[in-house]
Coordinates of N, CA and C in Angstrom, one line a residue:
E842 N -19.8 4.3 -0.9 CA -18.5 4.2 -1.5 C -17.7 3.1 -1.8
T843 N -17.3 3.1 -2.9 CA -16.9 2.1 -2.9 C -15.3 1.4 -2.6
E844 N -15.1 0.3 -2.8 CA -13.5 0.0 -1.7 C -12.0 1.4 -2.6
L845 N -12.5 1.3 -4.0 CA -11.6 2.1 -4.6 C -11.5 3.2 -4.0
E846 N -12.4 3.8 -4.2 CA -13.4 5.5 -3.5 C -12.8 5.2 -1.8
A847 N -12.7 4.5 -1.9 CA -12.5 4.5 -0.2 C -10.5 4.6 0.1
A848 N -10.3 3.6 -0.8 CA -9.2 4.2 -0.7 C -8.4 5.4 -0.7
F849 N -8.7 5.9 -2.2 CA -8.2 6.9 -2.7 C -8.8 7.6 -1.0
R850 N -9.4 7.9 -0.8 CA -9.7 8.9 0.5 C -8.7 8.8 1.4
E851 N -8.5 7.3 1.3 CA -7.5 7.0 3.2 C -6.2 7.4 2.8
M852 N -5.6 7.2 1.2 CA -4.7 7.8 0.4 C -3.9 8.8 1.1
E853 N -5.0 9.8 1.2 CA -5.1 11.0 1.5 C -5.2 11.8 2.2
E854 N -6.1 10.9 3.1 CA -6.3 11.2 4.6 C -4.5 11.1 5.3
E855 N -3.9 9.8 4.8 CA -3.5 9.0 5.5 C -1.2 9.6 4.9
A856 N -1.4 10.1 3.9 CA 0.3 10.3 3.4 C -0.5 11.9 2.4
G857 N -1.5 12.1 2.1 CA -1.7 13.2 1.3 C -1.3 13.5 -0.8
F858 N -1.9 12.2 -0.7 CA -1.6 12.2 -2.3 C -3.5 12.4 -2.8
K859 N -3.2 12.7 -3.3 CA -4.5 13.0 -4.4 C -4.8 12.0 -5.4
Q860 N -5.5 11.4 -5.8 CA -6.4 10.2 -6.4 C -5.6 10.8 -7.7
N861 N -5.5 11.6 -8.6 CA -4.8 12.4 -9.5 C -3.3 12.6 -9.6
D862 N -2.8 11.8 -8.8 CA -1.4 12.3 -8.1 C -1.0 10.4 -9.1
V863 N -1.8 9.8 -9.0 CA -1.4 8.6 -8.9 C -1.9 7.8 -10.1
T864 N -1.3 6.5 -10.4 CA -1.4 5.2 -11.5 C -2.0 4.5 -10.9
V865 N -3.2 3.7 -10.7 CA -3.3 2.7 -9.9 C -3.1 1.2 -11.3
M866 N -2.7 0.8 -10.5 CA -2.2 -0.5 -11.9 C -3.3 -1.2 -11.9
E867 N -3.6 -1.7 -13.6 CA -4.4 -3.2 -13.7 C -3.9 -4.2 -13.2
G868 N -5.5 -4.6 -12.7 CA -5.1 -6.0 -13.0 C -3.9 -6.6 -11.1
F869 N -3.9 -5.8 -10.8 CA -3.3 -6.0 -9.1 C -4.4 -5.4 -7.9
V870 N -4.8 -6.5 -7.4 CA -5.4 -6.4 -6.1 C -5.3 -7.5 -5.4
R871 N -4.7 -7.2 -4.3 CA -4.7 -8.1 -3.1 C -5.6 -7.9 -2.0
D872 N -5.7 -9.3 -1.4 CA -6.4 -8.8 0.2 C -5.6 -9.7 1.3
L873 N -5.5 -8.9 2.0 CA -5.0 -9.3 3.4 C -6.0 -10.2 4.4
N874 N -6.4 -11.3 4.6 CA -7.0 -11.4 5.3 C -6.6 -11.8 7.1
Y875 N -6.6 -11.2 8.3 CA -6.4 -11.5 10.0 C -7.9 -11.4 10.7
E876 N -6.8 -11.2 11.5 CA -7.4 -10.9 12.7 C -8.0 -9.4 13.9
V877 N -8.2 -9.3 14.3 CA -8.2 -8.4 15.3 C -9.4 -8.3 16.6
R878 N -8.6 -7.6 17.6 CA -9.3 -7.2 18.8 C -10.0 -6.8 18.8
S879 N -11.7 -7.0 18.9 CA -13.5 -6.5 18.9 C -13.4 -5.5 19.7
R880 N -13.6 -4.6 18.9 CA -14.5 -3.3 19.9 C -15.4 -3.3 20.8
A881 N -16.4 -3.9 20.1 CA -17.6 -4.3 20.9 C -17.8 -5.9 21.3
V882 N -17.1 -6.9 21.4 CA -16.5 -7.1 22.6 C -15.1 -7.9 23.1
P883 N -15.0 -7.2 24.0 CA -13.6 -7.2 24.7 C -13.6 -8.1 25.1
G884 N -11.7 -9.3 25.0 CA -11.6 -10.6 25.1 C -11.6 -11.2 23.7
S885 N -12.4 -10.7 22.8 CA -12.5 -11.5 21.7 C -11.6 -10.7 20.4
V886 N -11.2 -11.5 19.1 CA -11.2 -11.8 18.1 C -12.2 -11.0 16.4
V887 N -12.1 -11.0 15.7 CA -13.2 -10.5 15.2 C -12.1 -10.8 13.4
P888 N -12.8 -11.4 12.6 CA -11.4 -11.4 10.8 C -11.9 -9.7 10.5
K889 N -10.3 -9.2 9.9 CA -10.5 -8.0 9.2 C -9.9 -8.7 7.7
V890 N -10.5 -7.5 6.5 CA -10.4 -7.7 5.3 C -9.0 -6.8 5.1
S891 N -7.9 -6.8 4.6 CA -7.4 -5.0 3.8 C -6.9 -5.1 2.6
R892 N -7.4 -4.6 1.7 CA -7.3 -4.4 0.4 C -6.0 -3.8 -0.5
Y893 N -5.3 -4.3 -1.1 CA -4.4 -3.5 -1.5 C -4.7 -3.4 -3.2
W894 N -4.5 -1.9 -3.7 CA -3.7 -1.8 -4.7 C -2.6 -1.2 -5.2
L895 N -2.1 -1.5 -6.7 CA -0.9 -1.2 -7.0 C -0.7 -0.1 -6.8
A896 N -0.2 1.5 -7.0 CA -0.3 2.6 -7.8 C 1.0 3.1 -7.7
Q897 N 1.4 4.3 -8.8 CA 2.3 4.7 -9.4 C 2.7 5.7 -9.0
L898 N 2.8 6.8 -8.1 CA 3.5 8.2 -8.1 C 3.1 8.8 -9.7
K899 N 2.9 9.8 -10.6 CA 3.3 10.3 -11.4 C 4.5 11.4 -11.2
N900 N 4.2 12.0 -10.3 CA 6.1 12.5 -10.3 C 6.3 12.2 -9.0
P901 N 7.3 11.0 -9.1 CA 8.1 11.3 -7.6 C 8.3 12.2 -6.6
D902 N 8.3 13.4 -7.3 CA 8.7 14.1 -6.3 C 7.6 15.1 -5.6
T903 N 6.4 13.9 -5.6 CA 5.8 14.6 -5.2 C 5.2 14.9 -3.3
P904 N 5.3 15.5 -3.0 CA 5.2 15.4 -1.4 C 4.6 14.6 -0.2
V905 N 5.4 14.0 0.6 CA 4.2 13.0 0.9 C 4.3 13.7 2.4
V906 N 3.4 14.2 2.6 CA 2.3 14.8 4.0 C 1.2 13.7 5.4
I907 N 2.1 13.5 5.7 CA 1.4 12.1 6.4 C 0.5 12.8 7.2
S908 N -0.3 11.8 8.1 CA -1.5 12.6 9.1 C -0.6 12.2 10.6
E909 N -1.6 12.3 11.0 CA -1.3 12.6 12.9 C -1.2 11.2 13.8
E910 N -1.6 10.3 12.5 CA -2.6 8.9 13.0 C -0.4 8.0 12.7
H911 N 0.6 8.8 11.7 CA 2.0 8.0 12.2 C 3.1 9.0 12.0
Q912 N 3.9 8.4 12.3 CA 5.2 8.6 13.1 C 6.3 9.4 11.9
G913 N 5.9 8.4 10.8 CA 7.1 8.9 9.5 C 6.5 8.0 8.6
F914 N 7.5 8.2 7.3 CA 8.0 7.0 6.6 C 9.2 7.2 6.0
D915 N 9.1 5.9 4.9 CA 10.5 6.1 4.0 C 10.1 5.2 2.9
W916 N 10.8 5.2 1.6 CA 10.9 4.8 1.0 C 11.7 3.9 1.0
L917 N 11.5 2.7 0.4 CA 12.6 1.4 0.6 C 12.8 0.7 -0.4
S918 N 13.8 -0.2 -0.5 CA 14.0 -1.2 -1.9 C 12.9 -2.0 -1.3
L919 N 12.9 -2.7 -1.8 CA 11.8 -4.5 -1.5 C 12.3 -4.7 -0.5
D920 N 13.8 -5.7 -0.6 CA 14.8 -5.8 0.3 C 14.4 -4.8 1.7
K921 N 14.6 -4.3 1.5 CA 14.5 -3.1 2.6 C 12.9 -3.7 3.8
A922 N 11.8 -3.2 2.2 CA 10.8 -2.9 3.1 C 10.0 -4.3 3.5
S923 N 10.6 -5.4 3.3 CA 10.4 -6.3 3.0 C 10.8 -7.4 4.7
A924 N 12.2 -6.8 5.2 CA 12.8 -6.7 6.2 C 12.2 -6.0 7.4
I925 N 11.4 -4.9 7.1 CA 10.9 -4.6 8.0 C 9.6 -5.0 8.9
V926 N 8.8 -5.3 7.4 CA 7.0 -5.4 7.5 C 7.2 -6.7 8.8
K927 N 6.2 -7.2 9.5 CA 6.1 -8.0 10.9 C 6.0 -9.6 10.7
Y928 N 5.0 -9.4 9.2 CA 4.0 -10.4 8.7 C 4.6 -11.0 7.8
K929 N 4.7 -12.2 7.4 CA 5.0 -12.9 6.3 C 3.7 -12.5 5.1
D930 N 2.2 -13.0 5.6 CA 1.4 -12.7 4.0 C 2.3 -11.1 3.6
M931 N 2.2 -10.0 4.4 CA 3.1 -8.4 3.6 C 3.8 -8.9 3.4
Q932 N 5.3 -9.1 3.5 CA 5.9 -9.6 2.6 C 5.7 -11.0 1.6
H933 N 4.8 -11.2 1.6 CA 4.5 -12.1 0.0 C 3.9 -11.2 -0.7
L934 N 3.4 -10.5 -0.2 CA 1.9 -9.3 -0.9 C 3.8 -8.4 -1.5
L935 N 3.7 -8.0 -1.3 CA 5.4 -7.4 -1.8 C 6.0 -7.6 -2.0
N936 N 6.0 -9.0 -2.3 CA 7.3 -9.5 -3.5 C 6.0 -10.2 -4.7
E937 N 5.2 -10.1 -4.8 CA 3.5 -10.2 -5.7 C 4.0 -9.1 -6.6
A938 N 3.8 -7.9 -5.9 CA 3.4 -6.5 -6.6 C 5.0 -6.0 -7.3
H939 N 6.0 -6.9 -6.3 CA 7.8 -6.4 -7.2 C 7.6 -7.6 -8.5
T940 N 6.8 -8.5 -8.4 CA 6.9 -9.6 -9.5 C 5.7 -8.9 -11.0
F941 N 4.2 -7.9 -10.4 CA 3.8 -7.7 -10.8 C 4.4 -6.6 -12.4
I942 N 5.3 -5.8 -11.1 CA 5.9 -4.7 -12.0 C 6.7 -4.9 -13.0
I943 N 7.7 -6.2 -12.7 CA 8.5 -6.9 -13.7 C 7.7 -7.1 -15.0
Q944 N 7.1 -8.0 -14.2 CA 6.2 -8.8 -15.8 C 5.9 -8.2 -16.6
N945 N 5.1 -6.8 -16.2 CA 4.5 -5.8 -16.6 C 5.6 -4.7 -17.2
G946 N 6.1 -4.9 -17.0 CA 7.2 -3.8 -17.9 C 6.9 -2.2 -17.3
I947 N 6.6 -2.1 -15.7 CA 6.2 -1.1 -15.5 C 7.4 -0.7 -14.8
T948 N 7.5 0.3 -15.6 CA 8.7 1.8 -14.8 C 8.8 2.8 -15.0
S949 N 9.9 3.7 -14.9 CA 9.7 5.2 -15.4 C 11.2 5.8 -13.7
G950 N 11.4 6.0 -15.0 CA 12.9 6.8 -13.8 C 13.2 6.1 -12.6
E951 N 13.2 6.9 -11.5 CA 13.3 6.3 -10.1 C 12.2 4.8 -10.3
F952 N 11.7 5.5 -10.3 CA 10.2 3.9 -10.3 C 11.7 2.5 -10.6
D953 N 12.2 2.9 -11.6 CA 12.6 1.2 -11.4 C 13.3 0.8 -10.0
D954 N 14.3 1.8 -9.3 CA 13.9 1.0 -8.0 C 13.3 0.2 -7.3
M955 N 12.4 -0.1 -7.9 CA 11.3 -0.7 -6.6 C 11.5 0.3 -5.4
T956 N 10.7 0.7 -5.0 CA 10.3 1.7 -3.6 C 8.8 1.8 -3.5
F957 N 8.5 1.1 -2.3 CA 7.2 0.6 -1.3 C 7.4 2.2 0.2
C958 N 6.3 2.5 0.4 CA 6.1 3.5 0.7 C 5.3 2.4 2.4

């Protein structure tokens, strides 16, 4: 399984979107590096990398079906999404995605409002 295939699998498991529900934006892949508690060695931390791709729903009316891992979801403006996330690097990633969308003229009806989930 490639990293992108894993991302599609996770997207379907966690949000109910299938691969053919989205268009992945070429040229936007970002990594966030951080530390997490080790499961193998209690009390220690290990490095972790999460990779993010930018994608657009082909049909904005596609229903979100969240997994039991999550309590809810919301479509938010960039400002509201940035205010909610706890980590500066995620805020930076959201801003980079917004800049990429603007610079590449990616618009489609409701997507013009730059919503993030």
